[in-house]
CSV table of C-alpha atoms and ligand atoms in Angstrom, one decimal:
chain,number,residue,atom,x,y,z
A,1339,MET,CA,4.9,21.8,1.1
A,1340,ARG,CA,4.7,18.6,3.2
A,1341,ARG,CA,5.5,15.4,1.4
A,1342,LEU,CA,3.4,12.2,1.2
A,1343,LEU,CA,4.5,8.9,-0.2
A,1344,SER,CA,3.0,5.4,-0.6
A,1345,GLY,CA,3.3,2.3,-2.7
A,1346,VAL,CA,1.4,-0.9,-3.8
A,1347,LYS,CA,3.1,-4.2,-4.7
A,1348,PRO,CA,2.2,-5.7,-8.0
A,1349,THR,CA,1.7,-9.1,-6.5
A,1350,GLY,CA,-1.9,-9.5,-7.8
A,1351,PRO,CA,-4.9,-7.6,-8.9
A,1352,ILE,CA,-5.5,-4.5,-6.8
A,1353,HIS,CA,-8.4,-5.0,-4.4
A,1354,LEU,CA,-10.9,-3.3,-2.2
A,1355,GLY,CA,-8.6,-3.6,0.9
A,1356,ASN,CA,-5.9,-1.7,-1.0
A,1357,TYR,CA,-8.4,1.0,-2.0
A,1358,ILE,CA,-9.9,1.5,1.4
A,1359,GLY,CA,-6.7,1.0,3.5
A,1360,ALA,CA,-4.5,3.1,1.2
A,1361,LEU,CA,-5.5,4.6,-2.2
A,1362,ARG,CA,-8.7,6.3,-0.9
A,1363,ASN,CA,-6.5,8.2,1.6
A,1364,TRP,CA,-4.0,9.1,-1.1
A,1365,LEU,CA,-6.8,10.8,-2.9
A,1366,GLN,CA,-8.0,12.6,0.2
A,1367,PHE,CA,-4.6,14.1,0.8
A,1368,GLN,CA,-3.6,14.7,-2.8
A,1369,LEU,CA,-4.3,18.5,-2.8
A,1370,ASP,CA,-2.6,19.3,0.5
A,1371,TYR,CA,0.7,17.5,0.0
A,1372,GLU,CA,3.5,17.0,-2.6
A,1373,ASN,CA,2.8,13.4,-3.4
A,1374,PHE,CA,4.9,10.4,-4.5
A,1375,PHE,CA,3.0,7.2,-5.5
A,1376,PHE,CA,4.8,4.2,-6.8
A,1377,VAL,CA,4.4,0.6,-7.9
A,1378,ALA,CA,6.6,-1.4,-5.4
A,1379,ASP,CA,7.9,-4.0,-8.0
A,1380,LEU,CA,11.1,-4.7,-6.1
A,1381,HIS,CA,9.0,-5.6,-3.1
A,1382,ALA,CA,7.0,-8.0,-5.3
A,1383,LEU,CA,10.2,-9.9,-6.1
A,1384,THR,CA,10.5,-11.1,-2.5
A,1385,VAL,CA,8.1,-13.9,-3.4
A,1386,ARG,CA,8.4,-15.9,-6.6
A,1387,GLN,CA,6.8,-14.2,-9.6
A,1388,ASP,CA,6.3,-15.1,-13.2
A,1389,PRO,CA,8.3,-12.4,-15.1
A,1390,LYS,CA,5.7,-12.0,-17.8
A,1391,VAL,CA,2.8,-11.7,-15.4
A,1392,LEU,CA,4.8,-9.3,-13.2
A,1393,ALA,CA,5.6,-7.0,-16.1
A,1394,GLU,CA,1.9,-6.8,-16.9
A,1395,ARG,CA,0.9,-6.3,-13.3
A,1396,ILE,CA,3.3,-3.4,-12.9
A,1397,ARG,CA,1.4,-1.5,-15.6
A,1398,GLU,CA,-2.0,-2.6,-14.3
A,1399,ILE,CA,-1.3,-1.1,-10.9
A,1400,ALA,CA,0.0,2.1,-12.3
A,1401,ARG,CA,-3.0,2.3,-14.6
A,1402,MET,CA,-5.3,1.8,-11.6
A,1403,PHE,CA,-3.6,4.7,-9.8
A,1404,LEU,CA,-4.8,6.9,-12.6
A,1405,ALA,CA,-8.2,5.2,-12.9
A,1406,VAL,CA,-9.1,5.9,-9.2
A,1407,GLY,CA,-8.2,9.6,-9.6
A,1408,ILE,CA,-4.6,10.2,-8.9
A,1409,ASP,CA,-3.7,13.2,-11.0
A,1410,PRO,CA,-0.2,13.0,-12.5
A,1411,GLN,CA,-0.1,16.8,-12.6
A,1412,LYS,CA,-0.4,16.9,-8.8
A,1413,SER,CA,1.4,13.7,-7.9
A,1414,VAL,CA,4.6,12.0,-9.0
A,1415,ILE,CA,3.7,8.4,-10.2
A,1416,PHE,CA,6.5,6.0,-10.8
A,1417,VAL,CA,7.8,2.4,-10.8
A,1418,GLN,CA,10.2,1.6,-8.0
A,1419,SER,CA,12.7,-0.3,-10.1
A,1420,ASP,CA,13.0,2.7,-12.5
A,1421,VAL,CA,14.6,4.6,-9.7
A,1422,PRO,CA,17.9,2.8,-8.8
A,1423,GLU,CA,18.4,5.0,-5.8
A,1424,HIS,CA,15.9,2.8,-3.9
A,1425,SER,CA,18.2,-0.2,-4.1
A,1426,GLU,CA,21.3,1.7,-3.3
A,1427,LEU,CA,19.9,3.4,-0.2
A,1428,THR,CA,18.7,-0.1,0.9
A,1429,TRP,CA,22.3,-1.2,1.1
A,1430,LEU,CA,23.3,1.8,3.1
A,1431,LEU,CA,20.5,1.3,5.5
A,1432,ASN,CA,21.2,-2.5,5.7
A,1433,CYS,CA,24.4,-1.5,7.3
A,1434,VAL,CA,22.7,0.4,10.2
A,1435,THR,CA,19.9,-2.2,10.7
A,1436,ARG,CA,20.1,-5.0,13.3
A,1437,MET,CA,19.2,-8.6,12.6
A,1438,GLY,CA,17.1,-8.7,15.7
A,1439,GLU,CA,15.0,-5.8,14.4
A,1440,LEU,CA,14.1,-7.7,11.2
A,1441,GLU,CA,13.6,-11.0,13.0
A,1442,ARG,CA,10.7,-9.3,15.0
A,1443,MET,CA,8.8,-8.4,11.9
A,1444,THR,CA,5.5,-10.2,11.8
A,1445,GLN,CA,5.1,-10.0,8.0
A,1446,PHE,CA,8.3,-11.9,7.6
A,1447,LYS,CA,7.2,-14.5,10.1
A,1448,ASP,CA,3.8,-14.9,8.3
A,1449,LYS,CA,5.2,-15.0,4.8
A,1450,ALA,CA,8.2,-17.3,5.5
A,1451,ARG,CA,5.8,-20.2,5.6
A,1452,GLU,CA,8.2,-22.8,4.5
A,1453,GLY,CA,10.5,-21.9,7.4
A,1454,ARG,CA,13.4,-19.5,7.9
A,1455,GLU,CA,16.0,-21.7,6.2
A,1456,ARG,CA,14.2,-21.6,2.9
A,1457,ALA,CA,13.0,-18.0,3.1
A,1458,GLY,CA,14.6,-15.6,0.7
A,1459,VAL,CA,17.0,-12.9,2.0
A,1460,GLY,CA,14.9,-10.4,0.1
A,1461,LEU,CA,11.8,-11.3,2.2
A,1462,PHE,CA,13.9,-10.8,5.3
A,1463,ASP,CA,15.2,-7.5,4.1
A,1464,TYR,CA,11.8,-6.2,2.8
A,1465,PRO,CA,11.3,-3.7,5.6
A,1466,VAL,CA,14.7,-2.0,4.9
A,1467,LEU,CA,13.8,-1.5,1.2
A,1468,MET,CA,10.5,0.0,2.4
A,1469,ALA,CA,12.4,2.3,4.8
A,1470,ALA,CA,14.6,3.4,1.8
A,1471,ASP,CA,11.4,4.1,-0.3
A,1472,VAL,CA,10.1,6.4,2.4
A,1473,LEU,CA,13.3,8.1,3.5
A,1474,LEU,CA,14.6,8.9,0.0
A,1475,TYR,CA,11.8,11.4,-0.5
A,1476,GLN,CA,12.1,13.2,2.9
A,1477,THR,CA,8.5,12.0,3.5
A,1478,ASP,CA,6.3,13.5,6.2
A,1479,VAL,CA,3.3,11.2,5.9
A,1480,VAL,CA,2.8,7.6,4.7
A,1481,PRO,CA,-0.9,6.5,4.3
A,1482,VAL,CA,-1.0,2.7,4.7
A,1483,GLY,CA,-3.2,0.0,6.1
A,1484,GLU,CA,-2.8,-1.4,9.6
A,1485,ASP,CA,-0.5,-4.3,8.4
A,1486,GLN,CA,2.3,-1.8,7.6
A,1487,LYS,CA,2.4,-0.2,11.1
A,1488,GLN,CA,5.4,-2.3,12.3
A,1489,HIS,CA,7.4,-1.5,9.1
A,1490,MET,CA,6.7,2.2,9.6
A,1491,GLU,CA,8.0,2.0,13.2
A,1492,LEU,CA,11.3,0.4,11.9
A,1493,THR,CA,11.5,3.1,9.2
A,1494,ARG,CA,11.3,5.8,11.9
A,1495,ASP,CA,13.9,4.0,14.1
A,1496,LEU,CA,16.3,3.7,11.2
A,1497,ALA,CA,16.0,7.4,10.4
A,1498,ILE,CA,16.5,8.4,14.0
A,1499,ARG,CA,19.5,6.2,14.4
A,1500,PHE,CA,21.2,7.3,11.1
A,1501,ASN,CA,20.6,11.0,12.0
A,1502,ARG,CA,22.0,10.5,15.5
A,1503,ASP,CA,25.1,8.5,14.3
A,1504,TYR,CA,26.0,10.4,11.1
A,1505,GLY,CA,24.2,13.7,11.3
A,1506,GLU,CA,20.8,15.0,10.3
A,1507,THR,CA,20.0,13.3,6.9
A,1508,PHE,CA,16.5,12.0,6.9
A,1509,ARG,CA,13.1,13.4,7.9
A,1510,VAL,CA,11.4,11.1,10.4
A,1511,PRO,CA,8.0,10.1,8.8
A,1512,GLU,CA,4.6,9.5,10.4
A,1513,PRO,CA,2.2,6.7,9.2
A,1514,PHE,CA,-1.4,7.6,8.5
A,1515,ILE,CA,-3.6,4.7,9.2
A,1516,PRO,CA,-7.4,5.3,8.6
A,1517,GLU,CA,-9.8,4.9,11.5
A,1518,VAL,CA,-12.3,2.8,9.5
A,1519,GLY,CA,-11.2,0.1,7.0
A,1520,ALA,CA,-7.5,-0.1,8.0
A,1521,ARG,CA,-7.8,-3.9,7.9
A,1522,LEU,CA,-10.5,-5.2,5.6
A,1523,MET,CA,-11.0,-8.9,6.1
A,1524,SER,CA,-11.5,-11.6,3.5
A,1525,LEU,CA,-15.1,-12.2,2.5
A,1526,SER,CA,-14.6,-16.0,2.8
A,1527,ASN,CA,-12.6,-16.0,6.1
A,1528,ALA,CA,-13.1,-13.1,8.5
A,1529,SER,CA,-9.9,-14.0,10.4
A,1530,LYS,CA,-7.7,-13.3,7.4
A,1531,LYS,CA,-7.1,-9.9,5.8
A,1532,MET,CA,-8.3,-9.4,2.3
A,1533,SER,CA,-5.2,-9.9,0.3
A,1534,LYS,CA,-3.9,-10.1,-3.3
A,1535,SER,CA,-1.9,-13.2,-2.6
A,1536,ASP,CA,-4.7,-15.2,-1.0
A,1537,ASP,CA,-5.2,-18.7,-2.5
A,1538,ASP,CA,-9.0,-18.2,-2.4
A,1539,PRO,CA,-10.0,-15.4,-4.8
A,1540,GLN,CA,-13.6,-15.5,-3.6
A,1541,GLY,CA,-12.7,-13.5,-0.5
A,1542,CYS,CA,-11.3,-10.6,-2.4
A,1543,ILE,CA,-13.2,-7.9,-4.3
A,1544,GLU,CA,-10.9,-6.9,-7.1
A,1545,LEU,CA,-11.3,-3.4,-8.5
A,1546,LEU,CA,-11.5,-4.9,-12.0
A,1547,ASP,CA,-14.1,-7.5,-11.1
A,1548,ALA,CA,-17.1,-7.8,-13.4
A,1549,PRO,CA,-20.6,-7.1,-11.9
A,1550,ASP,CA,-21.5,-10.8,-11.8
A,1551,ALA,CA,-18.3,-11.7,-9.9
A,1552,ILE,CA,-19.0,-9.0,-7.4
A,1553,THR,CA,-22.6,-10.1,-6.9
A,1554,ARG,CA,-21.4,-13.7,-6.5
A,1555,LYS,CA,-18.6,-12.9,-4.0
A,1556,PHE,CA,-21.0,-10.9,-1.8
A,1557,LYS,CA,-23.7,-13.6,-2.0
A,1558,ARG,CA,-21.2,-16.2,-0.8
A,1559,ALA,CA,-19.6,-14.0,1.8
A,1560,VAL,CA,-19.5,-15.8,5.2
A,1561,THR,CA,-21.6,-14.3,8.0
A,1562,ASP,CA,-21.8,-15.0,11.7
A,1563,SER,CA,-24.4,-17.0,13.5
A,1564,GLY,CA,-27.5,-15.0,14.6
A,1565,THR,CA,-29.6,-12.7,12.4
A,1566,GLU,CA,-28.9,-9.3,13.8
A,1567,ILE,CA,-27.1,-6.7,11.6
A,1568,ARG,CA,-25.0,-4.7,14.0
A,1569,PHE,CA,-21.3,-3.5,14.2
A,1570,ASP,CA,-20.0,-5.9,16.8
A,1571,PRO,CA,-16.4,-7.0,17.2
A,1572,SER,CA,-17.4,-10.4,18.5
A,1573,ARG,CA,-19.1,-11.0,15.1
A,1574,PRO,CA,-16.2,-10.1,12.7
A,1575,ALA,CA,-17.7,-11.3,9.4
A,1576,ILE,CA,-20.9,-9.2,9.6
A,1577,THR,CA,-18.9,-6.3,11.0
A,1578,ASN,CA,-16.5,-6.5,8.0
A,1579,LEU,CA,-19.5,-6.3,5.6
A,1580,LEU,CA,-20.9,-3.4,7.5
A,1581,VAL,CA,-17.6,-1.5,7.4
A,1582,ILE,CA,-17.6,-1.9,3.6
A,1583,TYR,CA,-21.1,-0.7,3.5
A,1584,GLN,CA,-20.2,2.3,5.7
A,1585,LEU,CA,-17.3,3.3,3.4
A,1586,LEU,CA,-19.4,2.9,0.2
A,1587,THR,CA,-22.3,5.0,1.6
A,1588,ASN,CA,-20.6,7.4,4.0
A,1589,GLN,CA,-23.5,6.8,6.4
A,1590,THR,CA,-23.0,6.7,10.2
A,1591,ARG,CA,-23.0,3.4,12.0
A,1592,GLU,CA,-26.3,4.3,13.7
A,1593,GLU,CA,-28.0,5.1,10.3
A,1594,ILE,CA,-26.8,1.8,8.9
A,1595,GLU,CA,-27.9,-0.2,12.0
A,1596,THR,CA,-31.4,1.5,11.9
A,1597,HIS,CA,-31.7,0.8,8.1
A,1598,PHE,CA,-30.9,-2.9,8.6
A,1599,SER,CA,-32.9,-3.4,11.8
A,1600,THR,CA,-35.8,-4.7,9.7
A,1601,ARG,CA,-33.8,-6.3,7.0
A,1602,GLY,CA,-31.8,-9.6,6.7
A,1603,TYR,CA,-28.4,-10.7,5.5
A,1604,ALA,CA,-29.6,-11.3,1.9
A,1605,GLN,CA,-30.7,-7.7,1.6
A,1606,LEU,CA,-27.4,-6.4,3.0
A,1607,LYS,CA,-25.5,-8.5,0.5
A,1608,ASN,CA,-27.7,-7.3,-2.4
A,1609,GLU,CA,-27.2,-3.7,-1.4
A,1610,LEU,CA,-23.5,-4.1,-1.0
A,1611,ALA,CA,-23.2,-5.7,-4.5
A,1612,GLU,CA,-25.2,-2.9,-6.1
A,1613,ARG,CA,-23.3,-0.1,-4.4
A,1614,MET,CA,-20.0,-1.7,-5.2
A,1615,ILE,CA,-20.8,-2.2,-8.9
A,1616,GLU,CA,-22.0,1.4,-9.1
A,1617,PHE,CA,-18.8,2.7,-7.4
A,1618,LEU,CA,-16.5,0.6,-9.7
A,1619,LYS,CA,-18.2,1.4,-13.0
A,1620,PRO,CA,-16.5,4.7,-13.6
A,1621,VAL,CA,-13.2,3.5,-12.3
A,1622,GLN,CA,-13.2,0.6,-14.7
A,1623,GLU,CA,-14.2,2.8,-17.6
A,1624,ARG,CA,-11.3,5.2,-16.9
A,1625,PHE,CA,-9.0,2.2,-16.5
A,1626,ASN,CA,-9.9,0.9,-19.9
A,1627,SER,CA,-9.6,4.3,-21.6
A,1628,ILE,CA,-5.9,4.9,-20.6
A,1629,THR,CA,-3.6,4.1,-23.6
A,1630,ASP,CA,-0.2,2.4,-23.2
A,1631,ALA,CA,1.4,5.6,-24.6
A,1632,GLU,CA,-0.3,7.8,-22.0
A,1633,LEU,CA,0.8,5.4,-19.3
A,1634,ASP,CA,4.4,5.4,-20.5
A,1635,THR,CA,4.5,9.2,-20.6
A,1636,VAL,CA,3.2,9.4,-17.0
A,1637,LEU,CA,5.7,6.8,-15.8
A,1638,ASP,CA,8.7,8.3,-17.7
A,1639,GLU,CA,8.0,11.8,-16.3
A,1640,GLY,CA,7.4,10.3,-12.8
A,1641,CYS,CA,10.7,8.5,-12.9
A,1642,ALA,CA,12.6,11.7,-13.9
A,1643,ARG,CA,10.8,13.8,-11.2
A,1644,ALA,CA,11.4,11.1,-8.5
A,1645,ARG,CA,15.1,10.8,-9.3
A,1646,VAL,CA,15.7,14.5,-8.8
A,1647,VAL,CA,14.6,14.1,-5.1
A,1648,ALA,CA,16.0,10.6,-4.6
A,1649,SER,CA,19.4,11.3,-5.9
A,1650,GLN,CA,19.8,14.3,-3.7
A,1651,THR,CA,19.0,12.3,-0.5
A,1652,LEU,CA,21.1,9.4,-1.6
A,1653,GLY,CA,24.1,11.7,-2.3
A,1654,GLU,CA,23.7,13.2,1.2
A,1655,ALA,CA,23.5,9.7,2.8
A,1656,ARG,CA,26.7,8.7,0.9
A,1657,ARG,CA,28.5,11.8,2.0
A,1658,ARG,CA,27.5,11.3,5.6
A,1659,LEU,CA,28.8,7.7,5.5
A,1660,GLY,CA,32.1,8.7,3.8
A,1661,VAL,CA,31.4,6.7,0.6
A,1662,GLU,CA,31.6,9.7,-1.8
A,1663,ARG,CA,35.0,9.7,-3.4
A,1664,LYS,CA,34.8,13.2,-4.9
A,1665,ALA,CA,33.5,14.8,-1.7
A,1666,MET,CA,36.2,13.1,0.3
A,1667,ARG,CA,38.9,14.6,-2.1
A,1668,SER,CA,37.6,18.1,-1.5
A,1669,MET,CA,37.4,17.4,2.3
A,1670,SER,CA,41.1,16.4,2.3
A,1671,GLN,CA,42.3,19.4,0.3
B,359,LIG,P1,-0.1,-9.1,-0.6
B,359,LIG,O1,-1.4,-9.8,-0.3
B,359,LIG,O2,0.5,-9.6,-1.8
B,359,LIG,O3,0.8,-9.0,0.6
B,359,LIG,P2,-1.6,-6.7,-0.3
B,359,LIG,O4,-3.0,-7.0,-0.8
B,359,LIG,O5,-1.5,-6.8,1.2
B,359,LIG,O6,-0.5,-7.6,-0.9
B,359,LIG,P3,0.0,-4.4,-0.7
B,359,LIG,O7,0.5,-4.0,-2.0
B,359,LIG,O8,1.0,-5.1,0.2
B,359,LIG,O9,-1.3,-5.3,-0.8
B,359,LIG,O10,-0.6,-3.1,0.0
B,359,LIG,C1,-0.9,-1.9,-0.6
B,359,LIG,C2,-1.6,-1.1,0.5
B,359,LIG,O11,-2.9,-1.6,0.8
B,359,LIG,C3,-0.8,-1.0,1.8
B,359,LIG,O12,-0.9,0.3,2.3
B,359,LIG,C4,-1.6,-2.0,2.7
B,359,LIG,O13,-1.4,-1.6,4.1
B,359,LIG,C5,-3.0,-1.8,2.2
B,359,LIG,N1,-3.8,-3.0,2.5
B,359,LIG,C6,-3.5,-4.2,2.0
B,359,LIG,N2,-4.5,-5.1,2.4
B,359,LIG,C7,-5.4,-4.4,3.1
B,359,LIG,C8,-6.6,-4.7,3.8
B,359,LIG,N3,-7.1,-6.0,3.8
B,359,LIG,N4,-7.2,-3.8,4.5
B,359,LIG,C9,-6.8,-2.5,4.5
B,359,LIG,N5,-5.6,-2.1,3.8
B,359,LIG,C10,-4.9,-3.0,3.2
B,360,LIG,N1,5.2,-2.7,2.2
B,360,LIG,C1,4.0,-2.2,1.6
B,360,LIG,C2,4.1,-1.7,0.2
B,360,LIG,C3,5.2,-0.6,0.2
B,360,LIG,C4,5.0,0.7,0.8
B,360,LIG,C5,6.3,1.3,0.6
B,360,LIG,C6,4.0,1.4,1.4
B,360,LIG,C7,6.5,-0.8,-0.2
B,360,LIG,N2,7.1,0.4,0.0
B,360,LIG,C8,6.6,2.6,1.1
B,360,LIG,C9,4.3,2.7,1.8
B,360,LIG,C10,5.5,3.3,1.7
B,360,LIG,C11,3.0,-3.3,1.7
B,360,LIG,O1,3.3,-4.5,1.8
B,360,LIG,N3,1.8,-3.0,1.6
């Protein structure tokens, strides 16, 4: 069976962009693949975190995986730092990665706001840890949002280079980036992506938001000048709202434009809030019904299942590189 893997960082409350860009597609593929879904807590450490808050968020993200419908019988759900093979493979891959490759990464350039001198080495190395996540599981498909495209290209390049220089070790993965919703924008600034780490929480619909917060956020959402409600790339704010509407209703663009041809922005915002609240209600109910003990069982089992696969790939990579003492002894006998 083909393998699928993806992760979410516990850097803040999980939001609509994460759901639409990533989790929704995890669900869609769940039955056809052998799946690995994880909380990317080591990635979260690349920017300063409060340890107590981080510990809680790790559990919150894992709980949200279950609440949106990831089935632990069909999918392996785990926390990245529970599987030490991720860190070890990162080191091995660091040694085949070039500085220039990481210097080109736009996420590093964006996030190293205070300048290169003060940026953490972890932030710089972030894409190599991501490559290790993917390659450890011999992954075929990685469903992610548009922002991860460049990291996936690096992952493929590293796999191809390692295989060429040391022998066939890693499967070369493909990203899956959805056609609609791959980059949901902030509701308060249509030129920025909706993000967990945004300073302005009004632009981000969190999956755990209460109904009144959802209504308020949509009401205050920025729109473009003019009154027409149409999908139009030159009017990014209204298009962003329409994309959310499209994903919530599964209607075609034509149906939506016809529906709103006689209605105004206020009506669009009201309908969006209503649909969103309706969609999130059962997710939030499931989220609240999962006990700590249930969650721990899922994550303990997930870690054990993940390590079976991860340790096998890591062992192979070590042998290929010559850093496997016992294998070396048998080779020299
Ligand atoms: P941060 O803001 O802290 O960088 P994030 O909100 O971007 O975090 P991640 O954990 O980095 O969230 O991403 C989890 C998944 O959600 C990734 O596959 C990512 O591509 C996707 N994703 C994140 N933001 C969006 C967005 N605005 N639109 C579509 N997909 C998104
Ligand atoms: N880098 C991703 C999160 C992430 C990930 C992964 C996604 C870490 N490791 C492996 C897919 C596969 C992000 O910032 N959204």
